[in-house]
Short mmCIF file of C-alpha atoms in Angstrom, two decimals:
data_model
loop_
_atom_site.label_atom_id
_atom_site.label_comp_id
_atom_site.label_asym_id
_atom_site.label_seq_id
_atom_site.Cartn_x
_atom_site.Cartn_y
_atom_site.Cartn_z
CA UNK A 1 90.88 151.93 2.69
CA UNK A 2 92.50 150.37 -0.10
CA UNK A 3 95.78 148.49 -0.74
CA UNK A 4 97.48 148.78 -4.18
CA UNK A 5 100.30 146.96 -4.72
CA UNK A 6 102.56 147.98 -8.10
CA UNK A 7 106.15 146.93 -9.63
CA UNK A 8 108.42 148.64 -10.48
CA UNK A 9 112.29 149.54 -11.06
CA UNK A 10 112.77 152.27 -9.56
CA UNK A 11 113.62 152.83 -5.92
CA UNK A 12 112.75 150.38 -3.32
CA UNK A 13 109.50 149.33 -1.37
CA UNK A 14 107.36 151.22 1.03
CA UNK A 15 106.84 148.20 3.02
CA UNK A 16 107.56 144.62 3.05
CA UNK A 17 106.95 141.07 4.64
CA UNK A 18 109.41 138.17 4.60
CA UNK A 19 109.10 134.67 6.66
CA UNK A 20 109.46 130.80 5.98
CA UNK A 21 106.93 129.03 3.74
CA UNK A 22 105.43 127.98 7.40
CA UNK A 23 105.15 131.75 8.35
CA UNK A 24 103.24 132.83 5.86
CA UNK A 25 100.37 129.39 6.13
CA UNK A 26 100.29 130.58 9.63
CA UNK A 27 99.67 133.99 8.95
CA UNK A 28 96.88 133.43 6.30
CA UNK A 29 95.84 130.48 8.01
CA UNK A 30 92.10 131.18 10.25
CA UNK A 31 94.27 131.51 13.16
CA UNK A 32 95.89 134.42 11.31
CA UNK A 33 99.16 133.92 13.43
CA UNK A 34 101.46 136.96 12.24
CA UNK A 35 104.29 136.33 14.57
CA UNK A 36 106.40 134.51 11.95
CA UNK A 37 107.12 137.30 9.41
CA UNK A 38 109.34 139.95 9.41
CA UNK A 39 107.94 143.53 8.54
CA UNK A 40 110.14 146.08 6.54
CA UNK A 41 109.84 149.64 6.06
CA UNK A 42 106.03 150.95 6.63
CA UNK A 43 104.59 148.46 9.13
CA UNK A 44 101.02 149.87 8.66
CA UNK A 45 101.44 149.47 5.34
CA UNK A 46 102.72 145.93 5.62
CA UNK A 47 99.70 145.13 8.30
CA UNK A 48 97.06 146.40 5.86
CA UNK A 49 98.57 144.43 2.73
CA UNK A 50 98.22 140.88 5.11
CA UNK A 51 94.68 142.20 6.20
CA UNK A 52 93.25 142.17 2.35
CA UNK A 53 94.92 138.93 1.93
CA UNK A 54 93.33 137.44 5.00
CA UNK A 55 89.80 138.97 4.22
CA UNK A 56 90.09 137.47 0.50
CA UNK A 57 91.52 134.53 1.55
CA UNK A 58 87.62 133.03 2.15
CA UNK A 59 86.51 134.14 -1.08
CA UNK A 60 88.69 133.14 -2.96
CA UNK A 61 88.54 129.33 -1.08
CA UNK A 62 84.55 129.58 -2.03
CA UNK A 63 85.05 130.53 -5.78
CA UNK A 64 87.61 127.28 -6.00
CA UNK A 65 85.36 125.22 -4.44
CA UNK A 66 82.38 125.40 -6.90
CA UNK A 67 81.85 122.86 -8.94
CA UNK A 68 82.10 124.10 -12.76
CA UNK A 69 79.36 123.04 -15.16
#
């Protein structure tokens, strides 16, 4: 499955996820503790957006962590 997300001006989202600035460390935190944010429209939309950014949340931790040469 894949997740696009797009911009744009017309009409309003399929889905989306609101919370505090602690919400969203605990939700892409390793706990992955979800209970924070606030889903809107499609909720299995919403749940599979948070999924990518938990699963690329490692790699992207691993790519910043290499030392350039």
């Amino acid at each position: 499955d894949a997740v696009i997300i797009t911009e744009s001006s017309e009409g309003g989202a399929d889905a989306g996820v609101s919370g505090t600035s602690q919400a969203w460390v605990d939700a892409l935190s390793p706990s992955g503790d979800r209970g924070g944010l606030r889903h809107s429209g499609d909720g299995k939309l919403a749940d599979q957006l948070l999924d990518r950014f938990a699963l690329a949340a490692p790699e992207a931790a691993a790519a910043a962590s290499v030392p350039s040469a």
